[in-house]
């Protein structure tokens, strides 16, 4: 089935540790996104990528890093500089087509990150 | 720049009653509008979208929404809700103008928690 796979479903981080969240899609989408979700705050954009080997900071990029070496993959690293990493992280992708699929974002099931 | 306001953070309703979840937006350019649903501990799923054409848009699970340009609203409605509709609902908007090109980021509301009670 086509879709977006996020792993792991649950992740625990120790103080001072970097952790990487995986996001893989087989929808042949060019654009991919990382969001952070906290209770009552909706979705906040961390990073996005419109094409391979290119990405831009979103609204809350500090303490996070990404790479986009392959079209299918957009991993997110939560670095030790992110002092409050506990949240639900969502990855999404969309087609850059100018047809009827204009910016419809498709989401993975999310990764819940907690601090030990 | 666009912004989205979901007027109710929580909406409790009894099963089989009608429901309306309200969404207002602000934008200086034309927009695309979306409603997404999130069930507990899951990702988001597209319910419906308005891109152009008819202002009444029908989506999955019996939901519909009406685009009202003069009131800058895109309220979501369902005539009879079910227990399984209990979820978080998000309204989102993106720039539909030609200047946006392919860089059409979504601007999100804070969400409305719909609780359907028996």
Coordinates of C-alpha atoms in Angstrom, one line a residue:
Chain A
X1 CA 0.0 0.0 0.0
X2 CA 1.2 3.5 -0.7
X3 CA 1.7 5.7 2.3
X4 CA 3.9 7.3 4.8
X5 CA 5.7 5.3 7.5
X6 CA 7.0 6.8 10.6
X7 CA 9.2 4.9 13.0
X8 CA 9.5 4.3 15.9
X9 CA 6.0 4.8 17.2
X10 CA 7.4 5.6 20.7
X11 CA 10.8 7.0 21.5
X12 CA 12.6 7.9 24.7
X13 CA 15.4 10.4 24.9
X14 CA 18.0 10.7 27.7
X15 CA 19.4 14.1 28.7
X16 CA 22.1 15.3 26.2
X17 CA 21.2 12.7 23.6
X18 CA 20.4 13.2 20.0
X19 CA 17.6 11.0 18.6
X20 CA 16.5 10.5 15.0
X21 CA 12.9 10.0 13.8
X22 CA 12.4 8.2 10.6
X23 CA 9.9 9.1 7.8
X24 CA 9.6 7.2 4.6
X25 CA 7.1 7.6 1.8
X26 CA 6.3 5.6 -1.3
X27 CA 3.8 8.1 -2.8
X28 CA 6.4 9.6 -5.2
X29 CA 5.8 13.0 -3.5
X30 CA 8.4 15.7 -3.9
X31 CA 7.5 17.7 -0.8
X32 CA 7.9 16.5 2.8
X33 CA 7.2 18.1 6.1
X34 CA 7.8 17.7 9.8
X35 CA 5.4 19.0 12.4
X36 CA 5.4 19.1 16.1
X37 CA 2.1 18.7 18.0
X38 CA 1.6 19.7 21.6
X39 CA -1.8 19.6 23.4
X40 CA -3.8 22.7 22.6
X41 CA -1.2 24.1 20.2
X42 CA -2.2 22.5 16.9
X43 CA 0.5 21.7 14.4
X44 CA 3.7 23.7 14.2
X45 CA 6.0 23.3 11.2
X46 CA 9.6 22.3 12.1
X47 CA 11.2 21.8 8.6
X48 CA 10.0 21.2 5.1
X49 CA 11.6 20.0 1.9
X50 CA 10.3 20.7 -1.6
X51 CA 12.9 18.7 -3.4
X52 CA 15.8 16.3 -2.8
X53 CA 18.9 17.9 -1.3
X54 CA 17.0 21.1 -0.3
X55 CA 15.1 22.0 2.8
X56 CA 13.9 25.1 4.7
X57 CA 13.3 26.0 8.3
X58 CA 9.7 26.2 9.5
X59 CA 8.4 28.1 12.5
X60 CA 10.2 26.2 15.2
X61 CA 13.4 24.8 13.7
X62 CA 15.7 25.5 16.7
X63 CA 17.1 22.3 18.2
X64 CA 16.2 20.2 15.2
X65 CA 18.0 19.1 12.0
X66 CA 16.9 17.3 8.9
X67 CA 18.4 15.8 5.7
X68 CA 16.8 15.0 2.3
X69 CA 19.3 12.7 0.5
X70 CA 16.6 10.6 -1.1
X71 CA 13.1 11.5 -2.4
X72 CA 11.5 8.8 -0.2
X73 CA 13.2 9.7 3.1
X74 CA 13.1 12.8 5.4
X75 CA 14.6 11.9 8.8
X76 CA 14.4 14.4 11.7
X77 CA 17.0 14.6 14.4
X78 CA 16.1 16.1 17.7
X79 CA 19.3 17.4 19.1
X80 CA 20.4 18.0 22.7
X81 CA 19.8 21.7 22.0
X82 CA 16.1 21.1 22.0
X83 CA 15.3 21.6 25.7
X84 CA 11.7 20.6 25.6
X85 CA 11.4 17.7 23.1
X86 CA 8.5 15.9 24.6
X87 CA 5.8 16.0 21.9
X88 CA 4.0 14.1 19.1
X89 CA 5.9 14.4 15.8
X90 CA 4.1 14.1 12.5
X91 CA 5.6 13.7 9.1
X92 CA 3.7 14.6 6.0
X93 CA 4.2 14.7 2.2
X94 CA 2.5 16.3 -0.8
X95 CA 2.7 16.4 -4.5
X96 CA 4.1 19.5 -6.1
X97 CA 1.7 19.0 -9.0
X98 CA -0.4 22.0 -10.1
X99 CA -3.4 19.7 -10.7
X100 CA -6.2 18.8 -8.4
X101 CA -3.8 17.5 -5.7
X102 CA -2.8 21.0 -4.8
X103 CA -1.0 20.8 -1.5
X104 CA -3.0 18.0 0.0
X105 CA -0.8 16.7 2.7
X106 CA -0.8 13.0 3.6
X107 CA 0.3 12.1 7.1
X108 CA 2.2 9.3 8.8
X109 CA 0.9 7.8 12.1
X110 CA 3.3 9.9 14.2
X111 CA 6.1 9.3 16.7
X112 CA 5.6 10.1 20.4
X113 CA 8.9 11.3 21.9
X114 CA 9.4 11.4 25.7
X115 CA 12.3 12.5 27.8
X116 CA 13.6 10.0 30.4
Chain B
X1 CA 0.0 36.1 5.3
X2 CA -2.9 33.8 6.3
X3 CA -4.3 32.9 9.7
X4 CA -6.9 30.4 10.8
X5 CA -9.2 30.6 13.9
X6 CA -11.2 27.6 15.1
X7 CA -13.7 29.2 17.3
X8 CA -14.4 26.3 19.6
X9 CA -11.6 24.3 21.3
X10 CA -14.1 21.7 22.5
X11 CA -17.5 20.6 21.3
X12 CA -19.5 18.1 23.2
X13 CA -22.6 16.6 21.5
X14 CA -24.9 13.7 21.9
X15 CA -25.0 10.8 19.4
X16 CA -27.3 11.4 16.4
X17 CA -27.4 15.2 17.0
X18 CA -26.2 17.6 14.3
X19 CA -22.8 19.4 14.8
X20 CA -21.1 22.4 13.4
X21 CA -17.4 23.1 13.9
X22 CA -16.5 26.7 13.1
X23 CA -13.5 27.9 11.2
X24 CA -12.7 31.5 10.1
X25 CA -9.6 32.6 8.2
X26 CA -7.9 35.8 7.2
X27 CA -6.0 36.3 3.9
X28 CA -5.3 39.0 1.5
X29 CA -5.2 36.6 -1.4
X30 CA -7.4 33.7 -2.6
X31 CA -7.1 30.5 -0.6
X32 CA -7.5 26.8 -0.6
X33 CA -9.3 25.4 2.5
X34 CA -9.0 22.0 4.2
X35 CA -10.5 20.1 7.1
X36 CA -8.5 17.2 8.6
X37 CA -9.5 14.7 11.3
X38 CA -7.1 13.1 13.8
X39 CA -8.2 10.1 15.8
X40 CA -6.4 9.5 19.1
X41 CA -2.7 8.7 18.7
X42 CA -2.9 8.7 15.0
X43 CA -1.9 11.0 12.1
X44 CA -4.2 13.3 10.3
X45 CA -6.6 12.3 7.5
X46 CA -8.1 14.6 4.9
X47 CA -11.9 15.0 5.4
X48 CA -12.6 17.5 2.6
X49 CA -11.1 20.4 0.7
X50 CA -12.2 23.5 -1.2
X51 CA -10.0 24.4 -4.2
X52 CA -12.5 26.1 -6.5
X53 CA -16.0 25.8 -7.9
X54 CA -19.1 24.9 -5.7
X55 CA -18.9 26.4 -2.3
X56 CA -20.6 23.4 -0.7
X57 CA -18.0 20.6 -0.4
X58 CA -18.8 17.1 0.6
X59 CA -16.2 14.9 2.3
X60 CA -15.8 11.5 3.8
X61 CA -17.8 10.1 6.7
X62 CA -20.9 12.2 5.9
X63 CA -19.2 15.6 6.6
X64 CA -19.6 18.7 4.5
X65 CA -18.4 22.3 4.6
X66 CA -19.4 25.5 3.1
X67 CA -17.0 28.1 1.9
X68 CA -18.3 31.6 2.6
X69 CA -16.0 34.2 1.0
X70 CA -17.8 37.3 2.4
X71 CA -17.6 35.9 5.9
X72 CA -14.2 34.3 5.4
X73 CA -15.5 31.1 6.9
X74 CA -15.3 27.4 6.2
X75 CA -17.5 25.7 8.8
X76 CA -17.7 21.9 9.0
X77 CA -21.1 20.2 9.5
X78 CA -22.6 16.8 9.9
X79 CA -26.4 16.2 10.3
X80 CA -26.1 13.3 12.6
X81 CA -22.9 12.3 14.5
X82 CA -21.8 8.9 15.6
X83 CA -19.6 7.8 18.6
X84 CA -16.9 7.0 16.1
X85 CA -16.7 10.7 15.1
X86 CA -15.0 11.5 18.4
X87 CA -11.7 13.0 17.3
X88 CA -9.7 16.2 16.9
X89 CA -10.6 18.3 13.8
X90 CA -8.3 20.8 12.2
X91 CA -9.0 23.5 9.7
X92 CA -6.2 24.6 7.4
X93 CA -5.6 27.2 4.7
X94 CA -3.0 27.7 1.9
X95 CA -2.3 30.5 -0.5
X96 CA -4.0 29.9 -3.8
X97 CA -2.5 32.8 -5.6
X98 CA -0.1 32.4 -8.5
X99 CA 2.8 34.0 -6.6
X100 CA 2.8 31.0 -4.2
X101 CA 4.0 28.8 -6.9
X102 CA 4.5 25.3 -5.6
X103 CA 5.4 26.5 -2.2
X104 CA 1.9 26.2 -0.7
X105 CA 2.5 25.6 3.0
X106 CA -0.6 25.0 5.1
X107 CA -1.5 27.3 7.9
X108 CA -3.3 25.4 10.7
X109 CA -5.9 26.2 13.2
X110 CA -5.4 25.0 16.8
X111 CA -8.0 22.2 16.5
X112 CA -11.5 21.5 17.8
X113 CA -12.0 18.4 20.0
X114 CA -15.3 16.8 19.2
X115 CA -16.7 14.5 21.9
X116 CA -19.7 12.5 20.9
X117 CA -21.6 11.1 23.9
X118 CA -24.1 8.3 24.0

